[in-house]
C-alpha positions as semicolon CSV with decimal commas, in nm:
position;residue;x (nm);y (nm);z (nm)
1;M;0,000;0,000;0,000
2;N;0,132;0,345;-0,093
3;G;-0,163;0,575;-0,066
4;G;-0,298;0,898;0,071
5;L;-0,615;1,089;0,146
6;L;-0,713;1,448;0,221
7;V;-0,988;1,487;0,480
8;A;-1,153;1,822;0,403
9;G;-1,457;1,979;0,569
10;T;-1,757;2,186;0,472
11;T;-1,666;2,425;0,757
12;S;-1,424;2,472;1,041
13;D;-1,508;2,234;1,329
14;A;-1,680;1,988;1,096
15;G;-1,475;1,713;1,262
16;K;-1,173;1,688;1,033
17;S;-0,921;1,640;1,315
18;V;-1,107;1,356;1,488
19;V;-1,204;1,187;1,159
20;T;-0,840;1,199;1,049
21;A;-0,735;1,048;1,382
22;G;-1,006;0,783;1,355
23;I;-0,896;0,680;1,006
24;C;-0,534;0,668;1,128
25;R;-0,624;0,446;1,425
26;W;-0,839;0,217;1,207
27;L;-0,557;0,177;0,955
28;V;-0,286;0,107;1,211
29;R;-0,506;-0,163;1,366
30;Q;-0,517;-0,319;1,017
31;G;-0,139;-0,338;1,012
32;V;-0,090;-0,032;0,789
33;K;0,209;0,191;0,859
34;V;0,038;0,531;0,856
35;A;0,123;0,894;0,937
36;P;-0,083;1,215;0,969
37;F;-0,017;1,541;0,787
38;K;-0,152;1,894;0,792
39;A;0,026;2,137;0,563
40;Q;-0,084;2,448;0,749
41;N;-0,244;2,468;1,089
42;M;-0,381;2,774;1,269
43;S;-0,386;2,693;1,638
44;L;-0,294;2,816;1,983
45;N;-0,270;2,457;2,104
46;S;0,075;2,330;2,014
47;F;0,323;2,061;2,115
48;V;0,699;2,012;2,114
49;T;0,844;1,710;1,936
50;R;1,147;1,520;2,062
51;E;1,372;1,712;1,823
52;G;1,248;2,044;1,966
53;A;1,003;2,140;1,690
54;E;0,668;2,309;1,756
55;I;0,363;2,161;1,580
56;G;-0,012;2,166;1,632
57;R;-0,139;1,946;1,914
58;A;-0,396;1,797;1,678
59;Q;-0,116;1,648;1,468
60;A;0,061;1,521;1,780
61;M;-0,266;1,353;1,880
62;Q;-0,304;1,205;1,530
63;A;0,053;1,073;1,547
64;Q;-0,043;0,900;1,872
65;A;-0,341;0,751;1,687
66;C;-0,084;0,613;1,438
67;R;0,134;0,489;1,729
68;I;0,434;0,687;1,608
69;E;0,636;0,984;1,734
70;P;0,526;1,323;1,597
71;T;0,773;1,520;1,385
72;A;0,782;1,862;1,220
73;L;0,714;1,697;0,882
74;M;0,357;1,630;0,996
75;N;0,275;2,001;1,034
76;P;0,529;2,208;0,839
77;V;0,343;2,540;0,879
78;L;0,184;2,647;1,208
79;L;0,017;2,987;1,248
80;K;-0,025;3,111;1,605
81;P;-0,269;3,403;1,622
82;G;-0,152;3,708;1,814
83;G;-0,477;3,895;1,759
84;E;-0,739;3,942;1,492
85;Q;-0,495;4,061;1,226
86;S;-0,160;3,885;1,270
87;S;-0,002;3,551;1,352
88;Q;0,338;3,411;1,436
89;V;0,455;3,187;1,152
90;V;0,623;2,865;1,266
91;L;0,800;2,688;0,977
92;L;0,925;2,331;1,021
93;G;0,891;2,372;1,397
94;K;1,070;2,706;1,440
95;P;0,924;3,061;1,450
96;V;1,027;3,271;1,151
97;G;0,836;3,594;1,218
98;E;0,502;3,770;1,254
99;L;0,280;3,836;0,952
100;S;-0,055;4,002;0,897
101;A;-0,325;3,798;0,728
102;R;-0,287;4,016;0,418
103;G;0,089;3,972;0,415
104;Y;0,065;3,595;0,453
105;H;-0,207;3,534;0,196
106;G;-0,063;3,803;-0,030
107;G;0,234;3,591;-0,135
108;R;0,418;3,422;0,151
109;Q;0,175;3,133;0,174
110;Q;0,200;3,031;-0,191
111;R;0,580;3,030;-0,173
112;L;0,553;2,761;0,094
113;L;0,374;2,515;-0,133
114;G;0,699;2,353;-0,243
115;T;0,808;2,309;0,119
116;V;0,485;2,141;0,229
117;L;0,481;1,915;-0,078
118;D;0,839;1,809;-0,002
119;C;0,741;1,723;0,357
120;L;0,442;1,523;0,235
121;A;0,657;1,341;-0,021
122;E;0,910;1,248;0,250
123;L;0,633;1,105;0,468
124;R;0,486;0,914;0,173
125;G;0,828;0,765;0,106
126;T;0,842;0,634;0,462
127;Y;0,485;0,524;0,536
128;D;0,231;0,302;0,360
129;A;-0,033;0,575;0,381
130;V;-0,049;0,941;0,481
131;I;-0,385;1,081;0,597
132;C;-0,391;1,456;0,547
133;E;-0,619;1,705;0,718
134;G;-0,745;2,016;0,544
135;A;-0,831;2,349;0,706
136;G;-1,160;2,537;0,709
137;S;-1,334;2,464;0,380
138;P;-1,181;2,380;0,040
139;A;-1,440;2,610;-0,118
140;E;-1,301;2,934;0,025
141;I;-1,282;3,081;-0,322
142;N;-1,125;3,406;-0,202
143;L;-0,817;3,211;-0,086
144;R;-0,793;2,940;-0,354
145;R;-0,516;3,109;-0,553
146;T;-0,270;3,080;-0,263
147;D;-0,410;2,766;-0,096
148;I;-0,155;2,513;0,030
149;V;-0,366;2,312;0,274
150;N;-0,683;2,205;0,090
151;M;-0,713;2,166;-0,287
152;G;-0,368;2,316;-0,337
153;I;-0,206;2,019;-0,161
154;A;-0,457;1,773;-0,312
155;R;-0,375;1,891;-0,665
156;G;-0,001;1,906;-0,594
157;A;0,011;1,551;-0,458
158;R;-0,286;1,403;-0,654
159;L;-0,472;1,311;-0,334
160;P;-0,835;1,197;-0,330
161;V;-1,053;1,421;-0,114
162;L;-1,317;1,314;0,139
163;V;-1,544;1,600;0,251
164;V;-1,672;1,584;0,611
165;G;-1,993;1,761;0,710
166;D;-2,135;1,821;1,060
167;I;-2,503;1,730;1,030
168;D;-2,567;1,835;1,391
169;R;-2,538;2,197;1,272
170;G;-2,795;2,145;0,997
171;G;-2,770;2,218;0,625
172;V;-2,528;1,937;0,553
173;F;-2,670;1,847;0,208
174;A;-2,649;2,206;0,086
175;S;-2,299;2,228;0,233
176;F;-2,183;1,914;0,053
177;F;-2,334;2,019;-0,281
178;G;-2,216;2,379;-0,252
179;T;-1,863;2,277;-0,159
180;V;-1,827;2,072;-0,478
181;A;-2,009;2,324;-0,700
182;L;-1,776;2,608;-0,602
183;L;-1,460;2,419;-0,703
184;S;-1,295;2,430;-1,043
185;R;-1,328;2,135;-1,278
186;E;-0,971;2,024;-1,196
187;D;-1,037;2,039;-0,823
188;Q;-1,371;1,858;-0,853
189;E;-1,198;1,566;-1,021
190;L;-1,030;1,485;-0,688
191;V;-1,338;1,515;-0,464
192;A;-1,439;1,150;-0,427
193;G;-1,729;1,180;-0,185
194;F;-1,864;1,266;0,156
195;L;-1,867;1,159;0,519
196;V;-2,152;1,265;0,747
197;N;-2,044;1,344;1,104
198;K;-2,241;1,376;1,433
199;F;-2,567;1,217;1,318
200;R;-2,839;1,160;1,579
201;G;-3,124;0,921;1,505
202;D;-3,222;0,654;1,255
203;V;-2,984;0,636;0,957
204;S;-3,261;0,494;0,737
205;L;-3,432;0,834;0,753
206;L;-3,117;0,993;0,613
207;E;-3,066;0,751;0,326
208;P;-3,309;0,914;0,076
209;G;-3,111;1,237;0,109
210;L;-2,783;1,054;0,055
211;D;-2,927;0,890;-0,257
212;M;-3,038;1,229;-0,392
213;L;-2,695;1,376;-0,311
214;H;-2,535;1,095;-0,512
215;G;-2,770;1,164;-0,800
216;L;-2,692;1,537;-0,793
217;T;-2,314;1,508;-0,761
218;G;-2,221;1,160;-0,884
219;R;-2,034;1,110;-0,557
220;R;-2,106;0,855;-0,287
221;T;-2,119;0,893;0,091
222;Y;-1,852;0,682;0,259
223;G;-2,017;0,669;0,600
224;V;-2,247;0,825;0,859
225;L;-2,078;0,867;1,196
226;P;-2,309;0,891;1,499
227;F;-2,290;1,173;1,751
228;R;-2,064;1,085;2,044
229;H;-1,990;1,299;2,350
230;G;-1,638;1,373;2,461
231;L;-1,448;1,316;2,135
232;G;-1,313;1,671;2,088
233;I;-0,960;1,580;2,195
234;D;-0,676;1,829;2,141
235;E;-0,884;2,088;1,962
236;E;-0,704;2,335;1,742
237;D;-0,845;2,675;1,814
238;G;-0,823;2,821;2,163
239;L;-1,003;3,134;2,045
240;R;-1,333;2,949;2,021
241;V;-1,328;2,766;2,353
242;S;-1,652;2,805;2,545
243;L;-1,631;3,016;2,858
244;R;-1,899;2,801;3,010
245;G;-1,953;2,428;3,035
246;T;-1,716;2,151;3,122
247;V;-1,409;2,040;2,936
248;R;-1,486;1,803;2,648
249;E;-1,854;1,768;2,748
250;S;-1,757;1,469;2,965
251;E;-1,954;1,368;3,270
252;V;-1,782;1,400;3,606
253;S;-1,733;1,061;3,771
254;A;-1,815;1,022;4,138
255;P;-1,531;1,113;4,375
256;V;-1,336;0,849;4,565
257;G;-1,338;1,061;4,881
258;E;-1,621;1,256;5,042
259;D;-1,574;1,581;4,845
260;I;-1,534;1,693;4,487
261;L;-1,276;1,950;4,375
262;R;-1,387;2,254;4,175
263;V;-1,132;2,392;3,927
264;A;-1,184;2,733;3,764
265;V;-0,974;2,816;3,455
266;C;-0,942;3,188;3,374
267;A;-1,047;3,215;3,009
268;V;-0,780;3,470;2,918
269;P;-0,755;3,616;2,564
270;L;-0,547;3,414;2,317
271;M;-0,554;3,119;2,558
272;S;-0,300;2,859;2,449
273;N;-0,267;2,493;2,539
274;F;-0,588;2,487;2,739
275;T;-0,551;2,110;2,692
276;D;-0,333;2,129;3,007
277;V;-0,649;2,096;3,217
278;D;-0,778;1,786;3,035
279;A;-0,588;1,564;3,277
280;L;-0,762;1,734;3,569
281;A;-1,103;1,687;3,405
282;A;-1,024;1,316;3,363
283;E;-0,995;1,271;3,740
284;P;-1,306;1,130;3,914
285;G;-1,461;1,400;4,129
286;V;-1,284;1,695;3,964
287;V;-1,512;1,954;3,800
288;V;-1,341;2,189;3,551
289;R;-1,498;2,503;3,409
290;F;-1,381;2,815;3,225
291;V;-1,462;3,146;3,392
292;D;-1,444;3,517;3,311
293;R;-1,588;3,689;3,623
294;P;-1,431;3,730;3,968
295;E;-1,736;3,596;4,150
296;E;-1,686;3,265;3,970
297;L;-1,363;3,215;4,164
298;A;-1,542;3,226;4,499
299;D;-1,623;2,854;4,523
300;A;-1,319;2,731;4,330
301;D;-1,083;2,501;4,519
302;L;-0,817;2,560;4,254
303;V;-0,782;2,844;4,003
304;V;-0,568;2,788;3,694
305;V;-0,423;3,083;3,505
306;P;-0,337;2,914;3,172
307;G;-0,095;2,986;2,894
308;T;-0,160;3,264;2,646
309;R;-0,011;3,399;2,325
310;G;-0,059;3,752;2,461
311;T;0,071;3,767;2,819
312;I;0,042;4,145;2,864
313;R;-0,296;4,151;2,691
314;A;-0,417;3,873;2,925
315;L;-0,284;4,068;3,225
316;D;-0,477;4,377;3,114
317;W;-0,790;4,163;3,070
318;L;-0,759;4,014;3,419
319;R;-0,729;4,363;3,567
320;A;-1,018;4,505;3,366
321;R;-1,245;4,217;3,470
322;G;-1,157;4,233;3,838
323;L;-1,002;3,887;3,822
324;A;-0,655;4,020;3,905
325;D;-0,771;4,154;4,242
326;A;-0,953;3,827;4,309
327;L;-0,634;3,629;4,239
328;V;-0,429;3,850;4,472
329;H;-0,697;3,812;4,741
330;R;-0,697;3,431;4,700
331;A;-0,320;3,417;4,743
332;A;-0,338;3,628;5,059
333;E;-0,597;3,385;5,199
334;G;-0,379;3,083;5,118
335;R;-0,623;2,944;4,858
336;P;-0,473;2,732;4,575
337;T;-0,375;2,886;4,242
338;L;-0,167;2,740;3,956
339;G;-0,007;2,951;3,683
340;I;0,111;2,773;3,368
341;C;0,347;2,938;3,118
342;G;0,194;3,282;3,046
343;G;-0,016;3,241;3,361
344;F;0,303;3,179;3,559
345;Q;0,453;3,499;3,416
346;I;0,140;3,698;3,505
347;L;0,167;3,590;3,870
348;G;0,522;3,732;3,893
349;E;0,655;4,074;3,994
350;H;0,708;4,230;3,653
351;I;0,745;4,149;3,283
352;E;0,985;4,315;3,040
353;D;0,839;4,263;2,694
354;E;0,996;4,408;2,381
355;V;0,900;4,101;2,175
356;E;0,532;4,008;2,204
357;S;0,347;4,327;2,304
358;R;0,647;4,563;2,286
359;R;0,510;4,739;2,596
360;G;0,838;4,736;2,786
361;R;0,823;4,686;3,161
362;V;0,479;4,601;3,302
363;D;0,399;4,512;3,662
364;G;0,265;4,161;3,720
365;L;0,034;4,058;4,003
366;G;0,325;4,026;4,246
367;I;0,209;3,694;4,391
368;L;0,525;3,497;4,304
369;P;0,890;3,615;4,337
370;V;0,956;3,598;3,964
371;R;1,084;3,850;3,710
372;V;1,028;3,780;3,342
373;R;1,214;3,908;3,037
374;F;1,093;3,821;2,689
375;A;1,368;3,686;2,462
376;R;1,344;3,684;2,083
377;E;1,447;3,319;2,073
378;K;1,163;3,086;2,168
379;T;1,224;2,812;2,423
380;L;1,110;2,474;2,282
381;T;1,205;2,182;2,505
382;R;1,076;1,854;2,653
383;P;1,193;1,865;3,018
384;A;1,165;1,584;3,272
385;G;1,231;1,576;3,644
386;R;1,070;1,521;3,984
387;A;0,830;1,730;4,189
388;L;0,622;1,656;4,499
389;G;0,814;1,330;4,524
390;E;0,698;1,203;4,184
391;P;0,848;1,182;3,832
392;V;0,703;1,436;3,591
393;Q;0,744;1,523;3,222
394;G;0,627;1,824;3,024
395;Y;0,707;2,055;2,736
396;E;0,793;2,425;2,716
397;I;0,685;2,679;2,452
398;H;0,760;3,040;2,552
399;H;0,958;3,356;2,484
400;G;0,958;3,463;2,849
401;V;1,272;3,390;3,054
402;A;1,192;3,370;3,424
403;E;1,430;3,473;3,702
404;V;1,303;3,308;4,021
405;T;1,423;3,499;4,330
406;G;1,251;3,310;4,612
407;G;0,992;3,056;4,716
408;E;1,024;2,680;4,704
409;P;1,139;2,515;4,377
410;F;0,856;2,375;4,166
411;L;0,948;2,224;3,827
412;D;1,125;2,518;3,656
413;G;0,927;2,774;3,857
414;C;0,840;2,814;4,222
415;R;0,581;2,778;4,494
416;V;0,480;3,025;4,763
417;G;0,219;2,890;5,003
418;A;-0,069;2,755;4,796
419;V;0,040;2,928;4,474
420;W;0,239;2,733;4,217
421;G;0,394;2,856;3,892
422;T;0,572;2,676;3,606
423;H;0,644;2,703;3,235
424;W;0,584;2,328;3,192
425;H;0,282;2,237;2,981
426;G;0,154;1,881;3,007
427;S;0,294;1,815;3,354
428;L;-0,049;1,715;3,488
429;E;-0,054;1,421;3,244
430;S;0,205;1,252;3,472
431;D;-0,029;1,044;3,688
432;G;0,167;1,023;4,012
433;F;0,254;1,392;4,005
434;R;-0,107;1,491;3,929
435;R;-0,236;1,288;4,223
436;A;0,026;1,437;4,457
437;F;-0,061;1,788;4,336
438;L;-0,434;1,733;4,388
439;R;-0,370;1,605;4,740
440;E;-0,185;1,929;4,814
441;V;-0,470;2,133;4,663
442;A;-0,732;1,943;4,863
443;A;-0,541;1,994;5,187
444;A;-0,500;2,369;5,124
445;A;-0,866;2,401;5,022
446;G;-0,991;2,204;5,323
447;R;-1,161;1,944;5,103
448;R;-1,187;1,573;5,186
449;F;-1,102;1,486;4,829
450;V;-0,903;1,172;4,750
451;P;-0,748;1,122;4,402
452;A;-0,850;0,796;4,237
453;P;-0,551;0,559;4,268
454;G;-0,578;0,398;3,925
455;T;-0,649;0,686;3,685
456;S;-0,410;0,671;3,389
457;F;-0,435;0,967;3,156
458;A;-0,235;0,785;2,886
459;A;-0,472;0,487;2,903
460;L;-0,776;0,716;2,885
461;R;-0,627;0,884;2,578
462;E;-0,570;0,545;2,415
463;E;-0,930;0,446;2,489
464;Q;-1,048;0,769;2,330
465;L;-0,839;0,710;2,018
466;D;-0,972;0,355;1,996
467;R;-1,326;0,495;2,013
468;L;-1,243;0,709;1,710
469;G;-1,109;0,406;1,527
470;D;-1,425;0,214;1,623
471;L;-1,643;0,489;1,472
472;I;-1,468;0,451;1,137
473;E;-1,464;0,070;1,148
474;Q;-1,830;0,038;1,247
475;H;-1,994;0,326;1,059
476;A;-1,790;0,385;0,743
477;D;-1,757;0,170;0,433
478;T;-1,402;0,069;0,514
479;D;-1,353;-0,143;0,200
480;A;-1,442;0,154;-0,019
481;L;-1,237;0,388;0,200
482;R;-0,931;0,164;0,169
483;R;-0,970;0,151;-0,213
484;L;-0,990;0,530;-0,215
485;I;-0,670;0,564;-0,013
486;E;-0,486;0,307;-0,228
487;S;-0,611;0,401;-0,575
488;G;-0,716;0,767;-0,561
489;A;-1,037;0,936;-0,669
490;P;-1,259;0,742;-0,913
491;Q;-1,224;0,834;-1,279
492;G;-1,501;1,018;-1,461
493;L;-1,655;1,207;-1,169
494;P;-1,901;1,459;-1,313
495;F;-1,846;1,835;-1,311
496;I;-2,103;2,022;-1,101
497;P;-2,168;2,376;-1,226
498;P;-2,104;2,661;-1,182
499;G;-1,754;2,573;-1,064
500;A;-1,507;2,824;-0,929
501;P;-1,535;3,180;-1,065
502;A;-1,274;3,273;-1,321
């Protein structure tokens, strides 16, 4: 087998990331050596590979679905938004500068097509199959000329395209038809068919519509995936995270001890790597929610100030909302708070920033004895060590260099009373360390909470990835899907007018 597939979507959040991961897990269980690929990713959730390259967390998750180590080849271009108009461009795992949307789409993006095709070709030379994920919609006709992630990569590598639609949103038939009808004749030749995602109800009621869609487009539907809660693992876009509701829509299991623990995560602007709290949400008896008002901290046993792509902007936001005063008050009362990466920097004495915000010296909240200076070189590492008597691993992604002047050592940061700060993302995924940390939080909060002794975050992640593979195996036409990956789009697919505008 030497094949490939591009999983495109009718919209953002149609389910491309999880469908790609599901196909990868299904294939690897069939003995296929498979790798994921996304030419260009826009995300504030990122990960550091073993060689010190920064890529989107979605591709790291998909690599885990393939049971392989992630590399920079799997996500050669990563865009990290710094606001509404500009993003940091990370090329082959390293930042190369800031660009406005106009500057990027005005020429820089198209010049990267050769680079992303080379990365894809290298992966295809190593693996039996490469499952590629698109971005947004392939029918964004205003961006088609410079596209390198949807039909641009499909045309360049002659990949068949499977279009995913979220039927839970409604309008999926119009979205499928319109997506094809807005593509050029050459692009339409590669669109093999459709996959319906998040269907609730009796599939037999949907089948007449699928038959009509086939008659209108000449393209088949490769499967109807049922709606499942809690499958949004390692989402891409931190800008769209809900300020309300629990993480990943998962139900909270009953606590082992007498009490639950309530965790409030400050939903700061440009929040990055909010996946850090997933391991807390996986613990029985731990309730995690995102908050944006000071009164929502009142009943929290632990407050997390997460990472952010705009540390000074997040600090301003905390002050404007009254959350900064609430955090200072909590620390004075000895109530638990954890700052991670940008959140750690915010809890310090001051920040000197001539890189990210270019605001110079700005006072922090003064809770931790830490002074931060932003360096132009980004720190990208995978540290490991011990804390609270347990082994712990993590990863670092930051420009801020912290000078710790007091407190007790805690990972690379410090602890003062019931306030902890560190640059390490992912540390809470280390099971023993997470349990030890939660015991400390419970004691400081006066809660009779007991961490479950057998919770394994890695095992839960594997179960989740297997559930994605099960969805594909049980609800998609896997024989037809395998032929598509091996042989490409069927010949003679009809052109659907009007096609892309000239």
